[in-house]
Coordinates of C-alpha atoms and ligand atoms in Angstrom, one line a residue:
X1 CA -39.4 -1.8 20.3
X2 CA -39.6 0.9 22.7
X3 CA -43.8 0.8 22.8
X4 CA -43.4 -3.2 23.5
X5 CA -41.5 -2.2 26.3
X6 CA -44.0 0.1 27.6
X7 CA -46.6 -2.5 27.0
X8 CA -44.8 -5.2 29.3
X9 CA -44.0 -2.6 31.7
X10 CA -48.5 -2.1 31.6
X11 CA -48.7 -5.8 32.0
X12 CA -46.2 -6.4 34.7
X13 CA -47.9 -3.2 36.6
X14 CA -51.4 -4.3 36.2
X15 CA -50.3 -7.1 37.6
X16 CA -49.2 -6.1 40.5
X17 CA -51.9 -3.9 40.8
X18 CA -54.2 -6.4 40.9
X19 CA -52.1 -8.0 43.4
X20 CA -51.9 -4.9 45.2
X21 CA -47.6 -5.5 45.5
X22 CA -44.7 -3.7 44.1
X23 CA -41.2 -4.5 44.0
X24 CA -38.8 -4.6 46.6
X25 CA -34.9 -4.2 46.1
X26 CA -32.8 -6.7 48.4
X27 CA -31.7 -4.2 51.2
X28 CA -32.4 -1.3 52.5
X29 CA -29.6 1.1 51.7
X30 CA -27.6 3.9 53.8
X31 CA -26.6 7.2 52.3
X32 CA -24.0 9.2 54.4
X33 CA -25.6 12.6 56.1
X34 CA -22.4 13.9 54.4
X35 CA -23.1 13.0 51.0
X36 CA -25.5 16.2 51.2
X37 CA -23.3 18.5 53.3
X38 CA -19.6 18.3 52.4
X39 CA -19.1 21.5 49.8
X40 CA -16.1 19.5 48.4
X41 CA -18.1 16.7 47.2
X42 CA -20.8 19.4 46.3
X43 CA -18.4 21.3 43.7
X44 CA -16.9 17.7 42.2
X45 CA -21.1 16.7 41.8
X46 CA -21.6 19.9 39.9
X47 CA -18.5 19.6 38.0
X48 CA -18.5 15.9 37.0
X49 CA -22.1 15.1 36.7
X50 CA -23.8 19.0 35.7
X51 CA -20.9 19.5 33.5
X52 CA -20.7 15.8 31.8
X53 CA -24.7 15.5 31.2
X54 CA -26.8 16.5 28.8
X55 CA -29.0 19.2 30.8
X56 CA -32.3 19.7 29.6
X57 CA -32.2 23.6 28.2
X58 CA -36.2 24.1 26.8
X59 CA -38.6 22.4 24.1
X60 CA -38.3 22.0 20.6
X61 CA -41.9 23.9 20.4
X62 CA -39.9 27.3 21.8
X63 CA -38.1 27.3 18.5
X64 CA -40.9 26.2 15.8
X65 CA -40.0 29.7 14.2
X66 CA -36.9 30.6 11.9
X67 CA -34.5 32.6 14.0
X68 CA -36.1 32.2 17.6
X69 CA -33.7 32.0 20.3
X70 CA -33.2 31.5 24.0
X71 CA -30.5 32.8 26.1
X72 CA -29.9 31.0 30.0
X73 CA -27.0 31.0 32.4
X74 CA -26.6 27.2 33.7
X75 CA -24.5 27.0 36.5
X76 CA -22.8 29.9 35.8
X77 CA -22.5 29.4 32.0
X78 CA -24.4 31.4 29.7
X79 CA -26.0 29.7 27.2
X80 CA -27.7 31.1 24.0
X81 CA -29.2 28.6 21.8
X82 CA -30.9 29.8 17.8
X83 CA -32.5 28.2 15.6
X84 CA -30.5 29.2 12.3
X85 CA -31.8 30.2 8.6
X86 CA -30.8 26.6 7.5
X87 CA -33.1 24.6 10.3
X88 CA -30.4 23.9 12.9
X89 CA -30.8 24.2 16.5
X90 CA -27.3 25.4 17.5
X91 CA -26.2 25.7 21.0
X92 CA -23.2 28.4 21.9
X93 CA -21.8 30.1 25.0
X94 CA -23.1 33.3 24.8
X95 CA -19.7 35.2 25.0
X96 CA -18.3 37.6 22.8
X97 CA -15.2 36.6 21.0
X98 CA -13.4 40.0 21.1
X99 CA -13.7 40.5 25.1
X100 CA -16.0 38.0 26.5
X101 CA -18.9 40.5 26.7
X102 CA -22.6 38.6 27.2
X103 CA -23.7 38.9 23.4
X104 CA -27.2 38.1 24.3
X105 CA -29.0 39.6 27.3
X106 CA -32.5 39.0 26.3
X107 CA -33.9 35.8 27.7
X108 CA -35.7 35.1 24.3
X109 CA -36.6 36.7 20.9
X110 CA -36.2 35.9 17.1
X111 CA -33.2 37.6 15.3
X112 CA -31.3 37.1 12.9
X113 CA -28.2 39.2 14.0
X114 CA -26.6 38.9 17.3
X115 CA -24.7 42.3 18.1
X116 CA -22.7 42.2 21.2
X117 CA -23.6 45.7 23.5
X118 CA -19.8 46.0 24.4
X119 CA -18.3 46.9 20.9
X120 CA -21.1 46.0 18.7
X121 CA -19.4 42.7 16.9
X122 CA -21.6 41.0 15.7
X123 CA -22.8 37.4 14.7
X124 CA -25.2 35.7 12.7
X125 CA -28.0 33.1 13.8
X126 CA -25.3 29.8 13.1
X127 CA -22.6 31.5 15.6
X128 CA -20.3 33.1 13.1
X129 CA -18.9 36.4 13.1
X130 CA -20.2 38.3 10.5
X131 CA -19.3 41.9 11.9
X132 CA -16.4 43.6 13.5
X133 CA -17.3 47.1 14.2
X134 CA -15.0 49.9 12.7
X135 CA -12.7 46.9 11.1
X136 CA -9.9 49.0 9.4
X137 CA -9.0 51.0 12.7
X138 CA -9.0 47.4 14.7
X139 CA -6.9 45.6 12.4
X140 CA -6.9 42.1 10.2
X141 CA -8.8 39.2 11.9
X142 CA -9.9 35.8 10.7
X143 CA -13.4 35.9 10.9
X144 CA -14.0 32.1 10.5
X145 CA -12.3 31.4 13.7
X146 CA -13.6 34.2 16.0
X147 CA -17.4 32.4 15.8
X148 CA -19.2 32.0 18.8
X149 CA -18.2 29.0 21.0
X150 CA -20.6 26.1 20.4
X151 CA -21.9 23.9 23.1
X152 CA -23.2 19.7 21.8
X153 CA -26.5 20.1 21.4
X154 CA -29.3 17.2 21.1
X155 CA -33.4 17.9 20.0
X156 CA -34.9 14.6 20.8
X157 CA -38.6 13.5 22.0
X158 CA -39.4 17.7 21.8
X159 CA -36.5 17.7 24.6
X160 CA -33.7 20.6 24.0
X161 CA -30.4 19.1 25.5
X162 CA -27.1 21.0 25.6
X163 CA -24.0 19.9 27.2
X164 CA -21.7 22.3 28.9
X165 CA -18.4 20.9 27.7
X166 CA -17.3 22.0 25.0
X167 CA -14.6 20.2 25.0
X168 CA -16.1 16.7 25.2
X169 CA -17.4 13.9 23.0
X170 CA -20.7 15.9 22.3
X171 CA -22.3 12.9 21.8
X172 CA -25.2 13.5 23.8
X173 CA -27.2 10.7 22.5
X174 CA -24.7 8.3 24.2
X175 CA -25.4 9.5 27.7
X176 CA -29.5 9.3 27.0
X177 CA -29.0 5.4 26.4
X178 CA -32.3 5.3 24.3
X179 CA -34.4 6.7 26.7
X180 CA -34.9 9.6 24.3
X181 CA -36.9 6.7 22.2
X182 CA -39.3 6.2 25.5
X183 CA -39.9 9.6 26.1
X184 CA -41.0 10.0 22.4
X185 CA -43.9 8.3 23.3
X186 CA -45.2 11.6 25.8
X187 CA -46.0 13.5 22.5
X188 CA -44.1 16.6 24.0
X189 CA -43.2 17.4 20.8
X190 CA -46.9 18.1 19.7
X191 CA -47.2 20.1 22.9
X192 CA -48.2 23.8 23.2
X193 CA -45.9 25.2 26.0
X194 CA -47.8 27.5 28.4
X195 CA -44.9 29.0 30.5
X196 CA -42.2 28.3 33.5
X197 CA -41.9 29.7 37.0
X198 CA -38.9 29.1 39.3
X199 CA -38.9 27.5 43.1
X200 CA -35.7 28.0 45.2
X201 CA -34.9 24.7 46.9
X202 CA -32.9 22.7 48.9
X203 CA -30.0 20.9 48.0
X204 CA -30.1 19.6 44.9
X205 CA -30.0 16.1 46.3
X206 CA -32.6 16.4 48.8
X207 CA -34.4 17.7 46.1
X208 CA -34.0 15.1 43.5
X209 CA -34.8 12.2 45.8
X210 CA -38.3 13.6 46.5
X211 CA -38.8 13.9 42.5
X212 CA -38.2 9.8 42.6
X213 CA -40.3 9.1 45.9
X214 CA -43.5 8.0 45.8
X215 CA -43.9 6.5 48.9
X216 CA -44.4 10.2 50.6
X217 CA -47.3 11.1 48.3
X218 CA -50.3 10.1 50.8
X219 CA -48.2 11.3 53.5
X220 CA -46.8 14.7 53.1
X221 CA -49.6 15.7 50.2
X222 CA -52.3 14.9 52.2
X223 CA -53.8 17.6 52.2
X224 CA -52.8 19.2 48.2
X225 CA -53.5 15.3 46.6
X226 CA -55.4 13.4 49.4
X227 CA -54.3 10.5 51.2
X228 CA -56.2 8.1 48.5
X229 CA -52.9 8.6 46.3
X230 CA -50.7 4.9 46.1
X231 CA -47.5 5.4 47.8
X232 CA -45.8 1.9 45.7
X233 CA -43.4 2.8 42.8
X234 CA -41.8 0.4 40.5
X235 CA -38.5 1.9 38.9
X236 CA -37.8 1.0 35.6
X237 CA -34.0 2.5 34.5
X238 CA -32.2 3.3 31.0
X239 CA -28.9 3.8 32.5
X240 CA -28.8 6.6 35.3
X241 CA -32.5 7.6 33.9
X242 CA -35.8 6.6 35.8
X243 CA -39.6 6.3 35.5
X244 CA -41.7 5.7 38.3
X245 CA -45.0 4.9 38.0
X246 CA -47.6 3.5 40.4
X247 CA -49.1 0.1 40.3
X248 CA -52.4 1.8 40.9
X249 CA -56.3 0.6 40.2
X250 CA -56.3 3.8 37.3
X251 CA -53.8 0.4 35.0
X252 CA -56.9 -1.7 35.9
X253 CA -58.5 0.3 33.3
X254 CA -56.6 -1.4 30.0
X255 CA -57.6 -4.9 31.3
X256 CA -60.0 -6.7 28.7
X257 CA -59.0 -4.2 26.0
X258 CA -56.6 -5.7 23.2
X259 CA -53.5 -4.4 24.0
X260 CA -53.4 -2.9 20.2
X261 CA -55.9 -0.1 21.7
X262 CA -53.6 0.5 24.8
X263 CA -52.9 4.3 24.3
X264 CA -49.7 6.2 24.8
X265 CA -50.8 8.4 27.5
X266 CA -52.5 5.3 29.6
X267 CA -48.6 3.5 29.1
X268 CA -47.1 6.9 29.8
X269 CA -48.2 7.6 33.3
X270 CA -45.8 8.1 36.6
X271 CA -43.2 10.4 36.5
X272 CA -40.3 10.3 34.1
X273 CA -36.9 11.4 35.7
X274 CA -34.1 12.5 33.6
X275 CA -30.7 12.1 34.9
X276 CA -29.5 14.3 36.8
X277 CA -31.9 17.2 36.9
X278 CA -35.7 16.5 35.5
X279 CA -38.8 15.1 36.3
X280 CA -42.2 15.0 34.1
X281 CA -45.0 14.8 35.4
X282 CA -48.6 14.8 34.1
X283 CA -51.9 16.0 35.2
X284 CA -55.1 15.5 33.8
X285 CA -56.6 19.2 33.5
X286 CA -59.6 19.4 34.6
X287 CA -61.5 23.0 34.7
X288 CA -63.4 21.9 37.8
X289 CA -60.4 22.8 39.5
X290 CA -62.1 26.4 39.6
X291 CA -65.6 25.4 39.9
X292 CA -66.6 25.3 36.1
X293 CA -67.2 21.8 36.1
X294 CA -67.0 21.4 32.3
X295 CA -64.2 18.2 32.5
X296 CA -61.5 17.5 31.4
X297 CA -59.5 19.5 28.9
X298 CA -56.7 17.1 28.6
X299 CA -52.9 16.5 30.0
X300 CA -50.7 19.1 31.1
X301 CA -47.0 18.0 31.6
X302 CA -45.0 19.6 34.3
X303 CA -41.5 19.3 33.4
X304 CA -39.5 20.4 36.3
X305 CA -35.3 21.3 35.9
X306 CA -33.7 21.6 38.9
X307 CA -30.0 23.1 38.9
X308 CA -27.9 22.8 42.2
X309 CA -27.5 26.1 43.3
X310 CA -24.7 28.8 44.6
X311 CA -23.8 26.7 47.6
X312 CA -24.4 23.5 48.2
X313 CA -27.6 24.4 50.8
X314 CA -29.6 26.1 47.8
X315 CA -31.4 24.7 44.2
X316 CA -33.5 25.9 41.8
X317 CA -35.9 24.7 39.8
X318 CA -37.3 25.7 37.0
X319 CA -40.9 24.3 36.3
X320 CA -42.2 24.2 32.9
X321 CA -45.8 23.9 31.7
X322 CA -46.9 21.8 28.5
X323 CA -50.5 21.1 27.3
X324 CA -51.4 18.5 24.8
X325 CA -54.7 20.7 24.4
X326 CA -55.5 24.4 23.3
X327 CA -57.1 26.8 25.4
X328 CA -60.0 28.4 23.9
X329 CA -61.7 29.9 26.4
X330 CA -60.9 31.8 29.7
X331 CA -62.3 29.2 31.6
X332 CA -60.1 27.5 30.1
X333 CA -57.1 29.4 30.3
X334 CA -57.9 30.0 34.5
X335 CA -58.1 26.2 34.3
X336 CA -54.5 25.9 33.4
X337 CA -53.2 28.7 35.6
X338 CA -54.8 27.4 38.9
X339 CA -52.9 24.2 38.3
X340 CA -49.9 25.8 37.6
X341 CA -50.5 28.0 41.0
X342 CA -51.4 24.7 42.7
X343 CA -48.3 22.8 41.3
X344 CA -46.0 25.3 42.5
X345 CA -47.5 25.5 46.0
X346 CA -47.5 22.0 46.1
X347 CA -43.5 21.8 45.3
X348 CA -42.7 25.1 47.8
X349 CA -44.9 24.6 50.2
X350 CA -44.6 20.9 51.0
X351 CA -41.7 19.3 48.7
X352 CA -39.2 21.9 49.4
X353 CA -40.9 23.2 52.5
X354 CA -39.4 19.4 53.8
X355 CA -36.4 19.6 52.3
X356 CA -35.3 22.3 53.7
X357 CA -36.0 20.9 57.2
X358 CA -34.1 17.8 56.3
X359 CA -31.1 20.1 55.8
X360 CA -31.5 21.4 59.0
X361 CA -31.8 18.0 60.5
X362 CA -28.9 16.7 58.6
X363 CA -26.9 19.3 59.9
X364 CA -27.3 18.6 63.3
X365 CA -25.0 15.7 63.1
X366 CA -27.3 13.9 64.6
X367 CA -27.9 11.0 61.9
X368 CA -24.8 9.7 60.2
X369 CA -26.9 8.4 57.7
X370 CA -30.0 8.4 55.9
X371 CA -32.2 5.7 54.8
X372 CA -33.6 4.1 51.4
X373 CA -35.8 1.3 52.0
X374 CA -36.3 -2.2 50.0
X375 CA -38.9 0.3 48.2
X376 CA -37.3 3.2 47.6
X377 CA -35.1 1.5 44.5
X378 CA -35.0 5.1 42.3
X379 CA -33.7 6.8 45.2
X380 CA -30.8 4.2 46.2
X381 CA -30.4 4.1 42.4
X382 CA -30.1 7.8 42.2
X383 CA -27.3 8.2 44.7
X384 CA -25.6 4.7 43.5
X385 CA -25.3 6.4 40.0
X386 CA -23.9 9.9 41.5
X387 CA -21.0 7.9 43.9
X388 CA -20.0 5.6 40.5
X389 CA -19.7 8.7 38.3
X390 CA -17.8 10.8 41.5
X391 CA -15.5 7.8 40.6
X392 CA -15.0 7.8 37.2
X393 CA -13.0 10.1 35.5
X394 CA -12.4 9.7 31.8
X395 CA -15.9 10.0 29.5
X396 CA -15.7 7.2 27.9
X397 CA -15.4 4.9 30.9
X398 CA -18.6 7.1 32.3
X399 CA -20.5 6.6 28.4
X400 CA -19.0 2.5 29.3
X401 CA -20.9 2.5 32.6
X402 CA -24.3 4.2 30.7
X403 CA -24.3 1.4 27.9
X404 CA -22.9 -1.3 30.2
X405 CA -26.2 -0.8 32.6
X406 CA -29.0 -0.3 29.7
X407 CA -32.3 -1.1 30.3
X408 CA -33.2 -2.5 33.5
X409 CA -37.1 -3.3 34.6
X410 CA -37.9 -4.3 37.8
X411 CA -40.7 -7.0 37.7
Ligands
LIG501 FE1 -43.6 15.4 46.8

């Protein structure tokens, strides 16, 4: 099912390619200057979208080993997620029942133990209490209901999701609307991961809409990609959740080839957003980057998490670095750096570089409104999505307005 769907989407793109078209939505569409300024509507987007969504927390190659761990603070949540003796990714805030003491301080490690540095209670690697230091002189306690709190957690497509409401549905499935079943098809799960560096940003907003614009490539990269980059996107959606990819000559490639031969990565390309705060993109690594010359080594992914930051001026993103290769050489190895190096110049230097500009701009007053064009369809689908679900309130009318919207292509 969901690698006939990437096959039409090949078809319908190599056709326009060929024709050298993309689609166009039916108007161009106005987003209020406000809609990225006003702290109120700031603090209800981080409270009923970051706090509702599955965020994406790390990769299910982090935890290949019995007892690894991860601890993060996500929007001002700390999260600690284990893999446990028994297999199970678990997710938990990572707050001590007796006082509310950070259990975890280490950003990663493999233990089997957890021992809070307050009063040294402890916890094993599925969240329960298993120690309460000096016991007798404390007094009688019910262990099993002094665990760690646990947060939903989903381990899909070599994606670690957790949501940060503990007291929702959990189903985190729900919210993906089968998307988790395209993204399979990326192989991330057979990926080595080869690190993460962070980029302060704008807004996350202004951020985000670069992540689904393609029409700026030639434009603003100019000089990082070159101006022989297509600028056409077609946006095909699973609910809130985009890919973009480019009806570019590079599909031309699969034509006279029985479709049966048509390989994952050549009906993978463009970038694949995640509602509301991820974008994957690939690369083909090639060590000529520094001069070797050798060709390529293979794909890296750059899986980019962008979390809206203390005010509603500031963002940060996290991006992370997968290879479906190994590195067996320093060559090799320089290879992968100087792309991550690149990347990250590429994203500071010109994305955010931008966006922070168009803060400024936008704070001028000047412009009541900004523009999507009859081009731009992720974009006005983007900030369509964020006004509905500023709207809705209960979570099943928001997991109603996920299934209700599904797939949609756009041919
Ligand atoms: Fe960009």
């Amino acid at each position: 099912m969901s690698r006939e769907r990437l096959l039409e989407a090949a078809r319908r793109t190599i056709a326009h390619a060929k024709a050298g078209s993309a689609p166009q939505v039916d108007t161009i569409f106005r987003v209020p200057a406000d809609s990225y300024l006003d702290p109120d509507r700031w603090g209800r987007e981080v409270d009923l979208v970051f706090r509702r969504f599955p965020l994406l927390f790390g990769f299910s190659c982090e935890f290949t080993e019995e007892y690894s761990y991860r601890s993060m603070e996500i929007l001002g949540v700390p999260v600690l997620v284990s893999r446990s003796g028994d297999g199970e990714l678990r997710a938990f805030v990572n707050t001590c029942s007796h006082r509310g003491a950070i259990v975890v301080a280490e950003p990663e490690g493999s233990a089997r133990r957890f021992t809070c540095p307050y009063h040294g209670w402890s916890y094993d690697s599925s969240g329960e209490l298993v120690g309460v230091f000096d016991n007798d002189a404390f007094g009688e306690l019910d262990k099993g209901c002094h665990g760690l709190t646990q947060l939903p957690l989903l381990e899909s497509a070599g994606l670690v999701f957790v949501g940060l409401n503990h007291q929702g549905t959990g189903e985190l499935d729900r919210y993906l609307c089968g998307y988790d079943e395209m993204l399979e098809h990326l192989g991330l799960g057979d990926c080595r991961f080869v690190g993460r560096q962070a980029v302060e940003g704008p807004n996350w907003k202004v951020a985000y809409d670069g992540y689904l614009d393609f029409y700026h490539l030639p434009v603003l990269h100019r000089e990082s990609f070159g101006t022989n980059i297509c600028n056409k996107a077609i946006y095909d959606a699973w609910g809130p959740h985009q890919r973009v990819s480019a009806p570019d000559s590079s599909m031309l490639r699969l034509e006279g080839r029985p479709e049966s031969e048509w390989s994952s990565k050549a009906l993978t390309t463009g970038v694949w957003t995640i509602f509301p705060h991820v974008s994957i993109a690939s690369f083909e690594v090639d060590s000529s980057i520094i001069g070797d010359g050798s060709g390529s080594l293979g794909r890296m992914y750059m899986v980019s998490q962008l979390f809206p930051g203390e005010t509603p001026q500031s963002s940060l993103t996290i991006q992370n670095f997968l290879i479906d290769f190994s590195v067996n050489s320093e060559v090799q190895a320089s290879s992968v750096d100087a792309y991550k190096r690149f990347l990250l110049g590429v994203v500071r230097d010109e994305d955010y570089a931008t966006g922070f500009g168009v803060q400024r701009g936008l704070a001028t007053g000047a412009k009541d409104s900004v523009l999507f064009g009859r081009n731009e369809a992720g974009g006005q689908r983007f900030h369509q999505w964020v006004d509905q679900l500023l709207e809705t309130t209960p979570e099943s009318e928001v997991l109603a307005l996920i299934e209700n919207a599904g797939y949609q292509s756009q041919s």
